[in-house]
mmCIF file of C-alpha atoms in Angstrom:
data_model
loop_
_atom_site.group_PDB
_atom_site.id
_atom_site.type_symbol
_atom_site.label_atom_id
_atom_site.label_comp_id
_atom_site.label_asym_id
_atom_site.label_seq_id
_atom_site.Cartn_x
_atom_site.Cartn_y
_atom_site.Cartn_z
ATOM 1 C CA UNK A 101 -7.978 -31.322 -54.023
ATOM 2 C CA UNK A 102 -10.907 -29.205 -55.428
ATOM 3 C CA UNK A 103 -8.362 -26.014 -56.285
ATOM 4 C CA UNK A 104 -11.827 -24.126 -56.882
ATOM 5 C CA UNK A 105 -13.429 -24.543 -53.342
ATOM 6 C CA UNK A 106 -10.038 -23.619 -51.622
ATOM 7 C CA UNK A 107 -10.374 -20.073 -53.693
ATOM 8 C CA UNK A 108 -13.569 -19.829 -52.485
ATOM 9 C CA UNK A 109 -13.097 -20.209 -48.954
ATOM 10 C CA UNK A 110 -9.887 -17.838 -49.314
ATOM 11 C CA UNK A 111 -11.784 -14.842 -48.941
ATOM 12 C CA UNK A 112 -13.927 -15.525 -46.617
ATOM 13 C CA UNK A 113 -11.173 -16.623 -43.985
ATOM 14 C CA UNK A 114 -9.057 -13.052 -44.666
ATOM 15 C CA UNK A 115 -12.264 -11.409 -43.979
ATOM 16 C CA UNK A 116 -12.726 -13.477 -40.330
ATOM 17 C CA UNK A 117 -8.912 -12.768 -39.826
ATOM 18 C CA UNK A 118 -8.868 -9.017 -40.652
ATOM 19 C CA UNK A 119 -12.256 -9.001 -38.575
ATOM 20 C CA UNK A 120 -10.929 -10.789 -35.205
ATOM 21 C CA UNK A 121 -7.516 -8.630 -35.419
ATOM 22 C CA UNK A 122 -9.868 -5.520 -35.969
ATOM 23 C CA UNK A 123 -11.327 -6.126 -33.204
ATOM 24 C CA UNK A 124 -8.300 -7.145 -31.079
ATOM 25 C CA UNK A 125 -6.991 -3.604 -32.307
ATOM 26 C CA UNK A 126 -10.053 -1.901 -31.075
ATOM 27 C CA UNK A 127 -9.853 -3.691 -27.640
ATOM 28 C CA UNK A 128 -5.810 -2.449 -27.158
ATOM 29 C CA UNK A 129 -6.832 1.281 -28.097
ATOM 30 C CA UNK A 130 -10.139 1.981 -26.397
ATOM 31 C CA UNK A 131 -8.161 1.978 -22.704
ATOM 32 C CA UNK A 132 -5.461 4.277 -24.489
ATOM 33 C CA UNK A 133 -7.949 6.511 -25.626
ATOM 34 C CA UNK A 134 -10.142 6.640 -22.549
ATOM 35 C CA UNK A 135 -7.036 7.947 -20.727
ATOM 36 C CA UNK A 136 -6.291 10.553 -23.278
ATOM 37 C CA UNK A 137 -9.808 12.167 -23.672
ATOM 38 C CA UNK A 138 -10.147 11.927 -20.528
ATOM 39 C CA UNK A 139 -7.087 13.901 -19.705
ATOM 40 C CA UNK A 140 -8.837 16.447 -21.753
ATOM 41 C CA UNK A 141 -12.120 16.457 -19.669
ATOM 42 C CA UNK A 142 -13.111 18.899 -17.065
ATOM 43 C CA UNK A 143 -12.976 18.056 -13.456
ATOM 44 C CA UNK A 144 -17.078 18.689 -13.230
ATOM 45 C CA UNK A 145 -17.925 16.443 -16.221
ATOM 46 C CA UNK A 146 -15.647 13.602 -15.155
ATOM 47 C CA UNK A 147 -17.080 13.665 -11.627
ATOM 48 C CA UNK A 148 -20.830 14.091 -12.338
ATOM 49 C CA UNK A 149 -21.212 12.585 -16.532
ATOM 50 C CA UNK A 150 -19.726 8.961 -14.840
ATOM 51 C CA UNK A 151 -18.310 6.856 -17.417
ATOM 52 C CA UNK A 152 -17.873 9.057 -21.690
ATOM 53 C CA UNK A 153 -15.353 8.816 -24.236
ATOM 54 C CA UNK A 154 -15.517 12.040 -25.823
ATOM 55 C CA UNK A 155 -15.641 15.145 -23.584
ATOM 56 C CA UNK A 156 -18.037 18.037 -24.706
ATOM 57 C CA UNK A 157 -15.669 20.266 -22.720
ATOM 58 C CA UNK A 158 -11.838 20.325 -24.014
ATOM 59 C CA UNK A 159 -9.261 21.780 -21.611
ATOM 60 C CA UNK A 160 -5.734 21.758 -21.023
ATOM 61 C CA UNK A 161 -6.140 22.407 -17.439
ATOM 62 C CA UNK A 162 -4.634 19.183 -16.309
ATOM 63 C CA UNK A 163 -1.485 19.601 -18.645
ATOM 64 C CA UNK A 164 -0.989 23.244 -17.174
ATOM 65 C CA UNK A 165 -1.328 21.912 -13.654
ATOM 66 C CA UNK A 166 1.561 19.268 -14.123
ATOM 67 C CA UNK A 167 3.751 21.584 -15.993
ATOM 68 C CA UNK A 168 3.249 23.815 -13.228
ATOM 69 C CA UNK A 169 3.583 21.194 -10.881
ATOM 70 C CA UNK A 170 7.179 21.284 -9.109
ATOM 71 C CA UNK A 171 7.294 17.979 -8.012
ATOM 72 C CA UNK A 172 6.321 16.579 -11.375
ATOM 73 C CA UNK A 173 8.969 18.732 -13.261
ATOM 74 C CA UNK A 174 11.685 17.184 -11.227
ATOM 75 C CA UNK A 175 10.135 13.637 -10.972
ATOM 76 C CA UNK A 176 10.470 13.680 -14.736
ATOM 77 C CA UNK A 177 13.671 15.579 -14.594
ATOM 78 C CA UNK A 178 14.791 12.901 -12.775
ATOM 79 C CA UNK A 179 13.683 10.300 -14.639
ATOM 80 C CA UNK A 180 15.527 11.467 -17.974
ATOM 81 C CA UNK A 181 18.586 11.603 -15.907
ATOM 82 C CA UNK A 182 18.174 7.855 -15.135
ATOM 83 C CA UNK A 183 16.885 6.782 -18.560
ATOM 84 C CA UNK A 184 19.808 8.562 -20.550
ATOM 85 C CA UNK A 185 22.594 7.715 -18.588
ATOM 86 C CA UNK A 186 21.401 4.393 -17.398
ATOM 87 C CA UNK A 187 20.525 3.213 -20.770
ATOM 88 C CA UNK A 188 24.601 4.395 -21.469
ATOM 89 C CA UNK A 189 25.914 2.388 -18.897
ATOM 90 C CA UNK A 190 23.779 -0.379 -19.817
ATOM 91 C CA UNK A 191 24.933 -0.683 -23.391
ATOM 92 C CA UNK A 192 28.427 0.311 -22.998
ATOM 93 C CA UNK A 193 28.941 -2.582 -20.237
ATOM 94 C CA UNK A 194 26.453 -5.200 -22.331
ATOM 95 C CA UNK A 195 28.308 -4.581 -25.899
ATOM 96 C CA UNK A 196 32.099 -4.714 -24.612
ATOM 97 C CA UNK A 197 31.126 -7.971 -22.472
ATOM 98 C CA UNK A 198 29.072 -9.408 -25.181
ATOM 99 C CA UNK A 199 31.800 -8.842 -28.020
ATOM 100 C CA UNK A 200 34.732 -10.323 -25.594
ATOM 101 C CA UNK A 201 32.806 -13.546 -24.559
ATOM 102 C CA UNK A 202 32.142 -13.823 -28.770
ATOM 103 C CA UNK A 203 35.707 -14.737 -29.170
ATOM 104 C CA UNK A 204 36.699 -18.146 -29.520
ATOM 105 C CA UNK A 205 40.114 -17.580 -28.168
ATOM 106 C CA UNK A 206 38.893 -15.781 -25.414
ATOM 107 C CA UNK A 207 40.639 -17.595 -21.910
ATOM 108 C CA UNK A 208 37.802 -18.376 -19.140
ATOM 109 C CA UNK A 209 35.309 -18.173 -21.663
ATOM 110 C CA UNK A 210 33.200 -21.134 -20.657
ATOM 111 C CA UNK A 211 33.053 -20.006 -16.747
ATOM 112 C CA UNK A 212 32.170 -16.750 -17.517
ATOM 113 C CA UNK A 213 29.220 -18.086 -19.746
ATOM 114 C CA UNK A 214 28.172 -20.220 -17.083
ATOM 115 C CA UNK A 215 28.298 -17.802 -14.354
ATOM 116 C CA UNK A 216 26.092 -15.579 -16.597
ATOM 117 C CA UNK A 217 23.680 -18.410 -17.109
ATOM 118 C CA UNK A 218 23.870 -19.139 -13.492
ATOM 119 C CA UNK A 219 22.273 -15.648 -12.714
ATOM 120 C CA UNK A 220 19.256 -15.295 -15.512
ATOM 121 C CA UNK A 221 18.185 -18.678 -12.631
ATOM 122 C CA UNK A 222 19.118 -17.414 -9.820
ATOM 123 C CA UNK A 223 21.032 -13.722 -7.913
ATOM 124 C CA UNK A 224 21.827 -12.449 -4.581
ATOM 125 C CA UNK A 225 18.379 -11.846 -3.712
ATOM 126 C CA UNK A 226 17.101 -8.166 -2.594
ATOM 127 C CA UNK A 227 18.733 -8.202 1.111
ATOM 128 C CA UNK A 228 22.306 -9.091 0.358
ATOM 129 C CA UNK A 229 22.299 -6.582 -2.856
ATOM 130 C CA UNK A 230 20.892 -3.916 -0.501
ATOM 131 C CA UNK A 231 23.520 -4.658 2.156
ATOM 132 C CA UNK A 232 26.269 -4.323 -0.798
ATOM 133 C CA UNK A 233 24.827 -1.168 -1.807
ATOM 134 C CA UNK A 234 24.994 -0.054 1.421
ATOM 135 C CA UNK A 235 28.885 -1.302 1.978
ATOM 136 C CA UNK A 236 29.674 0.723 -1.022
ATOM 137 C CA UNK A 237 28.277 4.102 0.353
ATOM 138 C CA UNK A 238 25.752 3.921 -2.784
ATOM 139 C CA UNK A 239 22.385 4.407 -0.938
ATOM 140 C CA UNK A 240 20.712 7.720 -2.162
ATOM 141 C CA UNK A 241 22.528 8.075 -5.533
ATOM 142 C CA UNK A 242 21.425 7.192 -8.907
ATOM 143 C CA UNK A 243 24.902 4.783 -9.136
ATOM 144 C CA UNK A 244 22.590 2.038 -7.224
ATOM 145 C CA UNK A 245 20.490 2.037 -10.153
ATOM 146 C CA UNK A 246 22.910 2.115 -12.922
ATOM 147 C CA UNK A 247 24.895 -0.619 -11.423
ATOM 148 C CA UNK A 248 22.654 -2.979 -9.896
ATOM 149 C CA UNK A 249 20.924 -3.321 -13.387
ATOM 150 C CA UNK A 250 23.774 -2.673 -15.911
ATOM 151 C CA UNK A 251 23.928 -5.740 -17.587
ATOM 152 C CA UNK A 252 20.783 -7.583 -18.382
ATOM 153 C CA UNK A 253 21.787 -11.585 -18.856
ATOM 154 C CA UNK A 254 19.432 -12.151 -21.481
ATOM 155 C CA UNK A 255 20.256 -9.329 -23.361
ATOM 156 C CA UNK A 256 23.992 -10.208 -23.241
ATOM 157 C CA UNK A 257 23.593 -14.024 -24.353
ATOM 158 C CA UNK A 258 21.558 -12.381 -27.513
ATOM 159 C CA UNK A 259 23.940 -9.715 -28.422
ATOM 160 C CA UNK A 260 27.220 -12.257 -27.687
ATOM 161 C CA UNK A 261 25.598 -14.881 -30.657
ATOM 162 C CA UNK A 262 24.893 -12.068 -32.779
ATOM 163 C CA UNK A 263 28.717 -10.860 -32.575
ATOM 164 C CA UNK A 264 29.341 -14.823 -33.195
ATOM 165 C CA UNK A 265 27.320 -14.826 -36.183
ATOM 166 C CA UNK A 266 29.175 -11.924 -37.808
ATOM 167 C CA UNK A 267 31.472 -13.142 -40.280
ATOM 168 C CA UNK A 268 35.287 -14.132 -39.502
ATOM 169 C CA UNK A 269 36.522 -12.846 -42.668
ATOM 170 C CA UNK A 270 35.475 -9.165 -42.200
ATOM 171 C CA UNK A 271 37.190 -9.374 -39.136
ATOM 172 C CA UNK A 272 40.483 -10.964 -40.379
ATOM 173 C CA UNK A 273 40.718 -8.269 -43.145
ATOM 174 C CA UNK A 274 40.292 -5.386 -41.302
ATOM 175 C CA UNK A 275 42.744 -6.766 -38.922
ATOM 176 C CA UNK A 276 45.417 -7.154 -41.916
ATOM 177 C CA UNK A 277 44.513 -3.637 -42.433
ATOM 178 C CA UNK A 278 45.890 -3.087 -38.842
ATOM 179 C CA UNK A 279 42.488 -2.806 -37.024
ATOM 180 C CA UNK A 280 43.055 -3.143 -33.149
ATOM 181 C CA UNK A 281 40.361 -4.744 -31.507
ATOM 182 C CA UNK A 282 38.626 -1.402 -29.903
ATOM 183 C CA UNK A 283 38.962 0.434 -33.555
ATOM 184 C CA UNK A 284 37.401 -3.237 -35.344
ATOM 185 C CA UNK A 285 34.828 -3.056 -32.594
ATOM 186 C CA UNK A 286 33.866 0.747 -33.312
ATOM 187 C CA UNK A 287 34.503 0.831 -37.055
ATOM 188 C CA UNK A 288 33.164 -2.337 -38.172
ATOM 189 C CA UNK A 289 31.031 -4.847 -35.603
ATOM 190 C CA UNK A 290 29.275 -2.034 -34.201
ATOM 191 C CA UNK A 291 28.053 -1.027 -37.693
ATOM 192 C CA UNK A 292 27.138 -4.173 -38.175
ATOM 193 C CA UNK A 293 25.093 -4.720 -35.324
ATOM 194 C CA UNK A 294 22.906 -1.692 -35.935
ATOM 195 C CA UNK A 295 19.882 -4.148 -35.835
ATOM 196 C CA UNK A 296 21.038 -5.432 -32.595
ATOM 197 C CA UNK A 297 21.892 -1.947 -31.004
ATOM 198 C CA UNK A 298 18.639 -0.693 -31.752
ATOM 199 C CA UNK A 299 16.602 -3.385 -30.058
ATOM 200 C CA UNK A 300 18.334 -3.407 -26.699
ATOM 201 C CA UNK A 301 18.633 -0.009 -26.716
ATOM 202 C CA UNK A 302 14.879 0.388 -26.705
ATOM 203 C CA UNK A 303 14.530 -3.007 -24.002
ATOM 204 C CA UNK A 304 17.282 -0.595 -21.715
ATOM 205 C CA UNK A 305 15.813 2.614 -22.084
ATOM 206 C CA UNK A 306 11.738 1.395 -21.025
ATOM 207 C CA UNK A 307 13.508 -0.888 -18.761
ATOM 208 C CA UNK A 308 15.310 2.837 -16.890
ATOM 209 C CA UNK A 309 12.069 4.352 -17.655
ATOM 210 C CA UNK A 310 9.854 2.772 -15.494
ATOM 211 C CA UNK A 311 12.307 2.250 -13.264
ATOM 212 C CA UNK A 312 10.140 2.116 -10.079
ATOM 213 C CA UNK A 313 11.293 -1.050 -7.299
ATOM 214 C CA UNK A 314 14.823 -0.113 -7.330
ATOM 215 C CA UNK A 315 13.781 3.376 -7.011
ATOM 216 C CA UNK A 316 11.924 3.437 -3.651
ATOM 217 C CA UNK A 317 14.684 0.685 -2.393
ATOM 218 C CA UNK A 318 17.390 2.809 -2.788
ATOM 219 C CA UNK A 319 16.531 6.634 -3.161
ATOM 220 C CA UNK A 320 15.620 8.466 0.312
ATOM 221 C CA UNK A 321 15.652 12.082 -0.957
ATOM 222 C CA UNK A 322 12.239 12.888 -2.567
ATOM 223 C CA UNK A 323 14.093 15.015 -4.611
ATOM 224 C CA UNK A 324 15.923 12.124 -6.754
ATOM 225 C CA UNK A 325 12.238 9.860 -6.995
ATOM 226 C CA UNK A 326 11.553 8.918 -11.033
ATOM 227 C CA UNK A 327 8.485 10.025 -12.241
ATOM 228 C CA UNK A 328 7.282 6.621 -12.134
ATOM 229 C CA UNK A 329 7.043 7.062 -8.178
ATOM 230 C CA UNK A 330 5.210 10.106 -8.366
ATOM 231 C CA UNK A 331 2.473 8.441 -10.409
ATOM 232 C CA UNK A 332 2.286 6.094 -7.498
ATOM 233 C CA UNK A 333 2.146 8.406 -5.045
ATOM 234 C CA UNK A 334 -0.284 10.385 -6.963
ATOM 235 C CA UNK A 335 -2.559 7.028 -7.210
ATOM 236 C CA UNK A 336 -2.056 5.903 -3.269
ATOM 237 C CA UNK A 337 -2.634 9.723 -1.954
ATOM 238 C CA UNK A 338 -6.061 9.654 -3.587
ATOM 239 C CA UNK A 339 -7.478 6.294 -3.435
ATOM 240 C CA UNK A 340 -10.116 5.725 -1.246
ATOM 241 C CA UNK A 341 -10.953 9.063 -0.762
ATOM 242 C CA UNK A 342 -13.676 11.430 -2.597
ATOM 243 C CA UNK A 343 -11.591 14.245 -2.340
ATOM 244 C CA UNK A 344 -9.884 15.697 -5.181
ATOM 245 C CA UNK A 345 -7.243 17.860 -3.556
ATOM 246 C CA UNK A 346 -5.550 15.765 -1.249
ATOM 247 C CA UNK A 347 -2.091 17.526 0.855
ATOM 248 C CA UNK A 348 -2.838 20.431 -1.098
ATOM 249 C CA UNK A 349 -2.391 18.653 -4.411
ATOM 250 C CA UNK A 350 -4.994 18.401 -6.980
ATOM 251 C CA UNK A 351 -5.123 14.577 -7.802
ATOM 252 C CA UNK A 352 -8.857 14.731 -10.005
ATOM 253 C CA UNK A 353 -9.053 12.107 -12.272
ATOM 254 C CA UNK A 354 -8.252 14.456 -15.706
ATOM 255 C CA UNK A 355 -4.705 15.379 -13.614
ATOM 256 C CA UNK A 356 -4.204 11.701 -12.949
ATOM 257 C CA UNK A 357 -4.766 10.823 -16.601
ATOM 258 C CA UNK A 358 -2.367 13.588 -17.714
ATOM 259 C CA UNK A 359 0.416 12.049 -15.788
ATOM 260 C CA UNK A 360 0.155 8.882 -17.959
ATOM 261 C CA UNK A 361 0.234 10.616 -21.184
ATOM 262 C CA UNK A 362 3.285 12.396 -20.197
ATOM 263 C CA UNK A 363 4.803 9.410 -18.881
ATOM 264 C CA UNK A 364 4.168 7.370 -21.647
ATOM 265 C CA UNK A 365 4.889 10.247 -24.446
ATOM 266 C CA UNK A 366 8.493 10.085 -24.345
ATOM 267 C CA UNK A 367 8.452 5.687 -25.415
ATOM 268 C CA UNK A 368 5.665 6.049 -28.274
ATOM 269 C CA UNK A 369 8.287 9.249 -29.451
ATOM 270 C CA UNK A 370 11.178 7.279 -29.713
ATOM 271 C CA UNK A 371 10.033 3.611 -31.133
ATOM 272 C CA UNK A 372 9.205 5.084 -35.018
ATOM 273 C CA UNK A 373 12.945 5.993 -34.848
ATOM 274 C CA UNK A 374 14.292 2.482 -33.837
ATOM 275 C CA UNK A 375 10.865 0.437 -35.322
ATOM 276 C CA UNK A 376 12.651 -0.408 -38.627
ATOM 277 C CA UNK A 377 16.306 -1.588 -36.583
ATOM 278 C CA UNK A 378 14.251 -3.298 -33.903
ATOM 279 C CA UNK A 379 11.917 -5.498 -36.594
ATOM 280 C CA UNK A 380 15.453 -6.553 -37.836
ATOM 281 C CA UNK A 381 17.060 -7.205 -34.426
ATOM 282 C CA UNK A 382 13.987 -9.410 -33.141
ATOM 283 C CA UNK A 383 13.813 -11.083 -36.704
ATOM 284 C CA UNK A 384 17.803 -11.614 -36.649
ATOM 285 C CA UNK A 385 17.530 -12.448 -33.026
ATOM 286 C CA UNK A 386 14.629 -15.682 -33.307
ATOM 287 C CA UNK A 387 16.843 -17.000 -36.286
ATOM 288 C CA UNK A 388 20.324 -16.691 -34.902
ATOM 289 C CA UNK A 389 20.070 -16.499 -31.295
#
């Protein structure tokens, strides 16, 4: 093969690549940074300009509106509440089911990896859950959430091999050193699974984030709704209608922008904290999985 010609066409395909993901990149941010300008627009230039990128009017009216927005406040209130101590319950139940079903010697082992199987292809369906809910006096509280969602199956198969893949001698030495199993789990596998942690960690907490279905099935007070049922209400009150203050609300587009910035501030916050673990769980996870 003509070594020469291959050089040659080397730069020209880097320059096609780096061109089509340029533009790929371009396509992903322009919606992203419609909604934020926009959030930053006047109510008068969005509704009589029509369609502009840049504002020539910056405000912060529709920020100040939310914060001083009582129903928003507690919609995303509420929505912490559910992401912090759902995404707890979520790992604490996935990690000490994952690490007993990665034992070997564990009894029942088998069944209870086929019964988890059985469920990522089929589950209860939304009736029967609802009526056991309902049995359990559970309607109306955030506990419906957290326990009707506190194991993912998927996310449990992946973290049991990972435990599996950890090396037998670690654990063998630091049970010579009179390890029990919680203080080996803790002190040494945990550690160890940083990579691991991370990831589902991040899959949990956008998973209790936009926690929205669940929400609306189970929650009757108003008070309790996420914030991702506000921005639905918010959407449904003013569609189809010219009207920017509907109920007494102000729903204008630049308000309705705001409330997705806010709601999606908290996620792009966190994932530069947990980007360099979560490269290494998904990498670790498509090799030993």
């Amino acid at each position: 093969m003509n070594t020469s010609l291959v050089r040659g066409k080397a730069p020209l395909f880097l320059f096609l690549a780096y061109g089509l993901l340029l533009v790929l990149m371009l396509v992903i941010l322009f919606p992203f940074l419609y909604v934020v300008f926009t959030s930053f627009a006047t109510r008068e230039e969005i509704l009589t300009r029509g369609f502009f990128l840049i504002p020539h009017q910056w405000t912060l009216d529709a920020y100040g509106y939310l914060m001083n927005s009582e129903q928003f406040v507690r919609s995303f209130r509420n929505a912490v509440t559910i992401t912090v101590f759902g995404t707890a319950i979520n790992m604490i139940f996935t990690t000490l089911m994952a690490y007993g079903l990665a034992k070997r010697w564990l009894k029942g082992r088998r069944t209870l990896n086929f019964m988890i199987l059985f469920t990522m292809l089929f589950n209860g369906g939304i009736i029967p859950t609802y009526i056991v809910v309902q049995q359990l006096h559970l309607l109306d509280s955030y506990w419906a959430l957290y326990l009707t969602a506190a194991i993912a199956p998927f996310h449990l198969i992946v973290m049991r091999s990972f435990f599996q893949n950890i090396p037998l001698e670690i654990e063998e030495s630091a049970r010579i050193d009179g390890c029990g199993e919680l203080r080996l789990l803790l002190r040494i596998v945990l550690p160890l699974s940083m990579p691991a942690i991370a990831t589902f960690t991040l899959f949990y907490t956008v998973q209790n984030w936009n926690s929205y279905f669940n929400a609306i099935l189970y929650l009757t007070d108003s008070n309790k709704l996420p914030l991702q049922v506000y921005i639905k209400q918010m959407q449904a009150a003013a569609e189809g209608t010219m009207n920017t203050v509907v109920a007494g609300y102000d729903y204008s587009p630049s308000v309705k922008m705001a409330a997705v910035v806010l709601t999606a501030a908290p996620l792009m916050i966190i994932y530069p904290f947990l980007q360099k673990y979560f490269n290494q769980g998904m990498l670790l996870g498509s090799v030993k999985g």
